[in-house]
Coordinates of C-alpha atoms in Angstrom, one line a residue:
M1 CA -12.0 50.4 2.6
H2 CA -10.5 51.9 -1.1
T3 CA -6.7 51.0 0.4
L4 CA -7.9 47.8 0.9
I5 CA -8.4 46.8 -2.5
T6 CA -6.3 45.3 -5.2
E7 CA -5.2 46.3 -8.4
S8 CA -5.7 43.5 -10.4
V9 CA -7.5 43.0 -13.3
G10 CA -9.7 40.6 -12.6
Q11 CA -9.7 37.6 -11.1
L12 CA -9.8 34.9 -14.7
P13 CA -7.3 35.5 -17.3
F14 CA -10.3 36.5 -19.7
D15 CA -11.8 38.9 -17.4
R16 CA -9.8 41.7 -18.5
S17 CA -10.6 40.4 -22.7
W18 CA -14.7 39.9 -22.3
F19 CA -14.8 43.2 -19.9
L20 CA -14.0 45.2 -22.9
D21 CA -15.4 43.2 -25.5
V22 CA -19.0 44.1 -23.2
N23 CA -18.0 47.4 -22.4
S24 CA -18.1 47.9 -26.7
F25 CA -21.8 47.0 -26.9
A26 CA -22.2 49.0 -24.3
R27 CA -21.4 52.4 -25.2
A28 CA -22.9 51.4 -29.2
T29 CA -26.9 50.2 -27.6
T30 CA -27.1 53.5 -26.0
W31 CA -31.0 52.6 -26.5
L32 CA -30.4 50.2 -23.5
H33 CA -28.1 52.0 -21.4
T34 CA -31.9 53.0 -19.0
P35 CA -32.7 49.8 -19.1
A36 CA -30.1 48.2 -17.9
R37 CA -28.6 49.8 -15.9
D38 CA -32.9 50.4 -13.9
Y39 CA -32.3 45.7 -13.3
A40 CA -28.6 46.2 -12.1
K41 CA -29.9 48.1 -9.4
Y42 CA -32.9 47.7 -8.8
G43 CA -33.6 44.0 -10.2
V44 CA -33.2 43.0 -6.1
V45 CA -37.2 43.5 -6.6
L46 CA -37.8 40.9 -9.0
F47 CA -35.7 38.8 -7.0
A48 CA -38.2 39.0 -3.8
A49 CA -40.9 38.9 -6.0
L50 CA -39.7 35.8 -7.2
L51 CA -39.7 34.5 -4.1
L52 CA -42.9 35.4 -2.3
W53 CA -44.6 33.6 -5.2
S54 CA -42.6 30.5 -5.0
W55 CA -43.9 30.7 -2.0
W56 CA -47.3 31.3 -2.5
A57 CA -47.7 28.9 -4.9
A58 CA -46.4 25.8 -2.6
R59 CA -48.3 26.9 -0.3
G60 CA -51.6 26.6 -2.1
R61 CA -50.3 23.1 -3.5
R62 CA -50.1 21.7 0.1
D63 CA -46.8 21.1 -0.7
L64 CA -44.6 20.4 2.4
T65 CA -41.4 19.3 0.6
A66 CA -41.3 23.0 -1.6
V67 CA -43.1 25.1 1.2
A68 CA -39.9 24.1 3.2
A69 CA -37.9 25.1 0.0
A70 CA -39.0 28.4 -0.5
L71 CA -39.3 28.8 3.2
W72 CA -34.8 27.8 3.5
A73 CA -34.7 30.1 -0.2
P74 CA -35.1 33.7 0.9
V75 CA -32.1 32.7 4.3
G76 CA -30.1 30.9 2.6
T77 CA -29.4 33.8 -0.2
L78 CA -28.9 36.1 3.4
V79 CA -26.3 33.4 4.0
A80 CA -24.6 33.0 0.3
V81 CA -24.7 37.0 0.6
G82 CA -22.8 36.9 4.4
L83 CA -20.8 34.4 3.5
N84 CA -19.5 36.7 0.5
Q85 CA -18.2 40.1 2.2
P86 CA -15.7 38.7 4.6
L87 CA -15.0 36.6 0.8
G88 CA -14.5 39.7 -0.9
R89 CA -12.8 41.7 1.6
A90 CA -9.8 39.0 1.7
V91 CA -9.2 39.1 -2.0
G92 CA -9.9 43.2 -2.1
E93 CA -10.3 43.1 -6.0
A94 CA -10.2 46.6 -7.1
R95 CA -13.6 47.3 -9.5
P96 CA -13.1 47.5 -13.6
Y97 CA -13.0 51.8 -13.2
D98 CA -10.6 51.6 -11.0
V99 CA -7.5 49.6 -13.6
L100 CA -9.4 50.8 -16.5
P101 CA -9.7 53.8 -18.1
H102 CA -12.3 55.6 -20.2
V103 CA -14.0 52.2 -19.4
E104 CA -18.2 53.2 -20.1
V105 CA -19.9 53.9 -16.5
L106 CA -23.6 53.6 -15.8
V107 CA -24.2 53.4 -12.3
S108 CA -22.3 55.7 -10.0
R109 CA -19.0 54.4 -8.8
T110 CA -18.5 52.8 -5.3
A111 CA -15.2 51.6 -3.0
D112 CA -16.4 48.6 -2.6
F113 CA -14.6 45.1 -3.3
S114 CA -15.3 43.4 -7.4
F115 CA -15.0 39.7 -7.0
P116 CA -17.5 38.1 -6.3
S117 CA -20.1 40.2 -6.8
D118 CA -23.3 40.3 -4.1
H119 CA -26.2 41.2 -7.1
A120 CA -24.6 37.7 -8.5
V121 CA -24.3 36.5 -5.7
M122 CA -28.2 37.5 -4.0
S123 CA -29.4 35.7 -7.8
G124 CA -27.5 32.6 -8.4
A125 CA -28.4 32.0 -4.6
V126 CA -32.0 33.0 -5.1
A127 CA -32.2 31.2 -8.5
A128 CA -31.3 28.2 -6.8
G129 CA -34.4 28.2 -3.5
V130 CA -37.0 28.9 -5.8
L131 CA -35.9 26.4 -8.9
L132 CA -36.4 23.8 -5.4
A133 CA -39.9 25.4 -4.5
N134 CA -40.6 25.5 -8.5
R135 CA -39.3 24.1 -11.0
R136 CA -41.0 26.5 -14.2
L137 CA -40.7 28.9 -11.3
G138 CA -36.9 28.1 -11.2
L139 CA -36.2 28.9 -14.4
V140 CA -37.9 31.8 -15.0
A141 CA -35.6 32.3 -11.8
V142 CA -32.3 31.5 -14.1
V143 CA -32.9 33.8 -17.0
A144 CA -33.2 36.2 -14.5
A145 CA -29.8 35.2 -12.3
V146 CA -28.8 35.6 -15.6
A147 CA -29.3 38.1 -16.8
M148 CA -28.6 39.8 -13.8
C149 CA -25.0 38.9 -14.5
F150 CA -25.3 40.1 -17.8
T151 CA -26.1 44.4 -16.6
R152 CA -23.6 44.0 -13.7
V153 CA -21.3 43.9 -17.1
Y154 CA -23.2 45.9 -18.7
V155 CA -23.3 48.7 -16.7
G156 CA -19.3 48.1 -15.6
A157 CA -19.3 47.1 -12.0
H158 CA -17.6 43.7 -12.5
F159 CA -15.9 42.0 -14.7
P160 CA -17.3 38.3 -15.9
G161 CA -15.2 36.7 -13.3
D162 CA -16.4 38.4 -10.8
V163 CA -20.2 37.8 -11.4
M164 CA -19.4 34.2 -12.7
A165 CA -17.9 33.6 -9.0
G166 CA -20.7 35.3 -7.2
V167 CA -23.4 33.5 -8.7
L168 CA -21.9 29.3 -8.5
L169 CA -21.3 30.8 -5.0
G170 CA -24.8 32.1 -4.5
A171 CA -25.9 28.8 -5.8
A172 CA -23.5 26.6 -3.9
V173 CA -24.3 28.0 0.1
T174 CA -28.0 27.5 -1.3
L175 CA -28.5 23.7 -2.2
A176 CA -26.0 23.1 -0.1
G177 CA -28.1 24.1 2.6
W178 CA -30.9 22.5 2.1
L179 CA -28.9 19.5 1.6
L180 CA -27.8 19.6 4.9
L181 CA -31.2 21.1 7.1
R182 CA -34.0 19.7 3.9
R183 CA -35.5 16.8 6.1
V184 CA -35.2 19.0 9.4
L185 CA -36.8 22.3 7.8
V186 CA -39.6 19.9 6.9
R187 CA -40.3 18.3 9.8
L188 CA -40.3 22.1 11.3
V189 CA -43.2 22.8 8.8
E190 CA -45.4 20.0 9.0
A191 CA -45.0 20.9 12.8
L192 CA -46.6 24.5 12.1
T193 CA -49.3 23.4 10.5
R194 CA -50.3 21.6 13.4
T195 CA -50.4 25.6 15.3
P196 CA -51.5 28.6 14.4
L197 CA -48.9 29.9 12.5
R198 CA -50.8 26.5 9.6
F199 CA -51.6 29.7 7.2
L200 CA -48.0 30.3 6.7
V201 CA -47.3 26.2 5.1
S202 CA -51.2 25.4 3.6
A203 CA -54.0 27.5 2.3
G204 CA -55.6 24.3 2.8
P205 CA -56.6 21.5 5.4
A206 CA -53.3 20.4 7.4
A207 CA -51.3 18.0 4.7
S208 CA -50.9 14.0 5.1
R209 CA -46.9 13.4 6.3
S210 CA -47.6 11.4 2.7
S211 CA -47.9 14.9 0.8
A212 CA -44.4 16.4 3.1
T213 CA -42.3 13.9 1.5
R214 CA -43.4 14.0 -1.9
P215 CA -41.6 16.1 -4.6
S216 CA -44.2 18.1 -6.8
P217 CA -42.9 16.4 -10.9
D218 CA -43.3 20.2 -12.7
G219 CA -43.2 22.5 -9.8
A220 CA -46.5 23.5 -10.9

């Protein structure tokens, strides 16, 4: 697979200079290496928790539209990451450490593609999905996504353009899917309230149709 990777230094004009600026910052902030490395590698756990929290909160409010959005969010994330695989292989961009010698690298080197970043795609998709279900929690997810994008560059795994494209792609897939499937998803959730699986979508008595179509004003 490594032979399919091109030797281009990023996809955007500023990729090289911005990456080197962040890499210089990484060299000067050794105290930040461990938390940045851990978040860049294992931050996916936080995003999984945000998805679960958004579903649980929507279920507790018996807001079926929010529940539908919360259930769509992980599906949209999987779709986004799945779409990113052929895109990344088609672009075939090399990792920064493959084309820029002597850079600071805080994670294990891999031979897969760099653009777009899988981690950024995941974080953008989750942030958009959680924002659809719960505005306040969605803001937390947005901050978490920005942090993920920064740390993936900070540890030397990606160029800035890789994470920018990734987070936008992930968010776009989740939002586009919701716009296309919203009515179907809400009807499906409504149908579940009349089945033994009602506990998955509502914590109390069956919600009325009006509650399924009326969005929460603040997502709280």
